Amino acid sequence: MPLNIYLNFKNQAREAIELYEEVFSTKCQDIMTYGEVEMEGAPPMDEASKKLIMNASIEMEGTKVMFADVPDFMEYKPGDTITLVIDTSDEQQLTTQFNQLAEGGKITMPLTETFWSKKYGQVVDKFGIGWQFNLS
């Protein structure tokens, strides 16, 4: 199971992707914007926010690196811009690891079904490291 990297930006994900595409001779094939997705509970978005990247990924030196912009209606704190991603098809392992990292930490999104996964969640461990868990 590979460990993936997720980078968050304040309105600069597209610019970062363009730079990394050039530097690492790669191409992003899967940009999804906030305007393309209905987000339950999200406030109405202006046109600029709709163009922000909700999720994208590129392969850099054999590692999947994912990108997102943090729109104004979501909290953005420099330093919280990198999370580690566990992407696995082993549901029991995913649940066990999520619960173990949640001990002494903080669940920021409980494991739940999303439009892209039957089980997805986010946790910050007791050391302040952000983790995303995705059942692929």
C-alpha positions as a LaTeX table, in Angstrom:
\begin{tabular}{lrrr}
\hline
Residue & $x$ (\AA) & $y$ (\AA) & $z$ (\AA) \\
\hline
Met1 & 0.00 & 0.00 & 0.00 \\
Pro2 & 1.63 & 3.28 & $-1.06$ \\
Leu3 & 1.66 & 6.34 & 1.15 \\
Asn4 & 0.45 & 9.38 & $-0.80$ \\
Ile5 & 0.94 & 13.10 & $-0.21$ \\
Tyr6 & $-1.77$ & 15.77 & $-0.21$ \\
Leu7 & $-0.87$ & 19.46 & $-0.57$ \\
Asn8 & $-3.32$ & 22.27 & 0.24 \\
Phe9 & $-2.98$ & 25.79 & $-1.11$ \\
Lys10 & $-4.72$ & 29.13 & $-0.70$ \\
Asn11 & $-5.77$ & 29.80 & $-4.31$ \\
Gln12 & $-2.46$ & 28.58 & $-5.76$ \\
Ala13 & $-2.97$ & 24.86 & $-6.48$ \\
Arg14 & $-3.21$ & 25.38 & $-10.25$ \\
Glu15 & $-0.01$ & 27.44 & $-10.25$ \\
Ala16 & 1.79 & 24.79 & $-8.18$ \\
Ile17 & 0.61 & 22.01 & $-10.49$ \\
Glu18 & 1.90 & 23.90 & $-13.54$ \\
Leu19 & 5.31 & 24.34 & $-11.91$ \\
Tyr20 & 5.56 & 20.71 & $-10.80$ \\
Glu21 & 4.45 & 19.46 & $-14.21$ \\
Glu22 & 7.36 & 21.33 & $-15.74$ \\
Val23 & 9.93 & 20.46 & $-13.08$ \\
Phe24 & 9.07 & 16.74 & $-12.97$ \\
Ser25 & 8.15 & 16.30 & $-16.69$ \\
Thr26 & 4.67 & 15.04 & $-15.86$ \\
Lys27 & 1.07 & 15.98 & $-16.61$ \\
Cys28 & $-2.00$ & 16.30 & $-14.40$ \\
Gln29 & $-4.92$ & 14.38 & $-15.91$ \\
Asp30 & $-7.61$ & 14.72 & $-13.24$ \\
Ile31 & $-8.36$ & 18.29 & $-12.18$ \\
Met32 & $-11.74$ & 18.65 & $-10.46$ \\
Thr33 & $-12.97$ & 22.11 & $-9.45$ \\
Tyr34 & $-15.33$ & 23.11 & $-6.64$ \\
Gly35 & $-17.79$ & 24.31 & $-9.27$ \\
Glu36 & $-18.10$ & 20.77 & $-10.67$ \\
Val37 & $-19.26$ & 19.25 & $-7.38$ \\
Glu38 & $-22.31$ & 19.76 & $-5.19$ \\
Met39 & $-21.05$ & 20.11 & $-1.60$ \\
Glu40 & $-23.70$ & 19.53 & 1.03 \\
Gly41 & $-23.68$ & 22.26 & 3.67 \\
Ala42 & $-21.27$ & 24.52 & 1.77 \\
Pro43 & $-22.23$ & 28.16 & 1.42 \\
Pro44 & $-22.91$ & 29.57 & $-2.05$ \\
Met45 & $-19.70$ & 30.12 & $-4.00$ \\
Asp46 & $-18.69$ & 33.02 & $-6.19$ \\
Glu47 & $-17.31$ & 32.37 & $-9.67$ \\
Ala48 & $-13.68$ & 32.61 & $-8.52$ \\
Ser49 & $-14.24$ & 29.96 & $-5.84$ \\
Lys50 & $-15.96$ & 27.64 & $-8.32$ \\
Lys51 & $-12.76$ & 27.66 & $-10.42$ \\
Leu52 & $-10.57$ & 26.60 & $-7.50$ \\
Ile53 & $-9.21$ & 23.07 & $-7.52$ \\
Met54 & $-11.04$ & 20.65 & $-5.24$ \\
Asn55 & $-8.79$ & 17.72 & $-6.14$ \\
Ala56 & $-6.05$ & 16.95 & $-8.64$ \\
Ser57 & $-3.03$ & 14.68 & $-8.72$ \\
Ile58 & 0.21 & 14.17 & $-10.55$ \\
Glu59 & 2.87 & 11.51 & $-10.32$ \\
Met60 & 6.22 & 12.91 & $-9.23$ \\
Glu61 & 9.21 & 10.57 & $-9.14$ \\
Gly62 & 6.92 & 7.55 & $-8.76$ \\
Thr63 & 4.83 & 9.06 & $-5.96$ \\
Lys64 & 1.25 & 10.25 & $-6.27$ \\
Val65 & 0.97 & 13.85 & $-5.06$ \\
Met66 & $-2.52$ & 15.33 & $-4.70$ \\
Phe67 & $-3.50$ & 19.00 & $-4.66$ \\
Ala68 & $-6.40$ & 21.15 & $-3.50$ \\
Asp69 & $-7.23$ & 24.78 & $-2.94$ \\
Val70 & $-8.81$ & 25.78 & 0.36 \\
Pro71 & $-11.68$ & 28.17 & $-0.47$ \\
Asp72 & $-12.54$ & 31.11 & 1.75 \\
Phe73 & $-15.42$ & 29.26 & 3.43 \\
Met74 & $-12.95$ & 26.66 & 4.78 \\
Glu75 & $-10.22$ & 27.29 & 7.34 \\
Tyr76 & $-6.67$ & 27.53 & 5.95 \\
Lys77 & $-3.70$ & 27.55 & 8.28 \\
Pro78 & $-0.16$ & 27.58 & 6.88 \\
Gly79 & 1.56 & 24.56 & 8.34 \\
Asp80 & $-1.57$ & 22.44 & 7.90 \\
Thr81 & $-0.91$ & 22.30 & 4.18 \\
Ile82 & 0.41 & 18.74 & 3.95 \\
Thr83 & $-1.43$ & 15.57 & 4.93 \\
Leu84 & $-0.51$ & 11.93 & 4.49 \\
Val85 & $-2.99$ & 9.75 & 2.62 \\
Ile86 & $-3.67$ & 6.08 & 3.21 \\
Asp87 & $-5.40$ & 4.74 & 0.09 \\
Thr88 & $-6.23$ & 1.07 & 0.45 \\
Ser89 & $-8.79$ & $-1.54$ & $-0.55$ \\
Asp90 & $-8.53$ & $-3.20$ & 2.89 \\
Glu91 & $-11.51$ & $-1.78$ & 4.78 \\
Gln92 & $-10.67$ & $-3.43$ & 8.10 \\
Gln93 & $-7.08$ & $-2.13$ & 8.01 \\
Leu94 & $-8.29$ & 1.36 & 7.06 \\
Thr95 & $-10.75$ & 1.46 & 9.98 \\
Thr96 & $-8.20$ & 0.10 & 12.47 \\
Gln97 & $-5.48$ & 2.56 & 11.46 \\
Phe98 & $-7.93$ & 5.48 & 11.48 \\
Asn99 & $-9.10$ & 4.63 & 15.00 \\
Gln100 & $-5.55$ & 4.13 & 16.27 \\
Leu101 & $-4.42$ & 7.54 & 14.98 \\
Ala102 & $-7.56$ & 9.15 & 16.41 \\
Glu103 & $-6.58$ & 8.05 & 19.94 \\
Gly104 & $-5.24$ & 11.17 & 21.59 \\
Gly105 & $-5.80$ & 13.08 & 18.35 \\
Lys106 & $-8.77$ & 14.74 & 16.70 \\
Ile107 & $-11.17$ & 13.39 & 14.08 \\
Thr108 & $-11.78$ & 16.17 & 11.58 \\
Met109 & $-14.05$ & 14.06 & 9.35 \\
Pro110 & $-15.46$ & 10.75 & 10.60 \\
Leu111 & $-15.19$ & 7.72 & 8.34 \\
Thr112 & $-18.17$ & 8.03 & 6.04 \\
Glu113 & $-19.32$ & 7.38 & 2.49 \\
Thr114 & $-18.54$ & 10.14 & $-0.02$ \\
Phe115 & $-19.26$ & 10.52 & $-3.69$ \\
Trp116 & $-15.78$ & 9.13 & $-4.50$ \\
Ser117 & $-15.40$ & 6.43 & $-1.85$ \\
Lys118 & $-17.47$ & 4.04 & 0.26 \\
Lys119 & $-15.33$ & 5.03 & 3.24 \\
Tyr120 & $-13.30$ & 8.20 & 3.70 \\
Gly121 & $-12.21$ & 10.15 & 6.76 \\
Gln122 & $-9.67$ & 12.59 & 8.15 \\
Val123 & $-7.85$ & 12.67 & 11.46 \\
Val124 & $-5.08$ & 14.73 & 13.06 \\
Asp125 & $-2.94$ & 12.50 & 15.24 \\
Lys126 & $-1.64$ & 13.41 & 18.70 \\
Phe127 & 1.51 & 14.84 & 17.11 \\
Gly128 & $-0.45$ & 17.26 & 14.89 \\
Ile129 & 0.06 & 15.27 & 11.68 \\
Gly130 & $-2.94$ & 15.26 & 9.34 \\
Trp131 & $-4.06$ & 11.97 & 7.80 \\
Gln132 & $-6.66$ & 11.13 & 5.16 \\
Phe133 & $-8.03$ & 7.61 & 4.78 \\
Asn134 & $-9.60$ & 6.50 & 1.52 \\
Leu135 & $-11.11$ & 3.11 & 0.68 \\
Ser136 & $-10.24$ & 2.55 & $-2.98$ \\
\hline
\end{tabular}
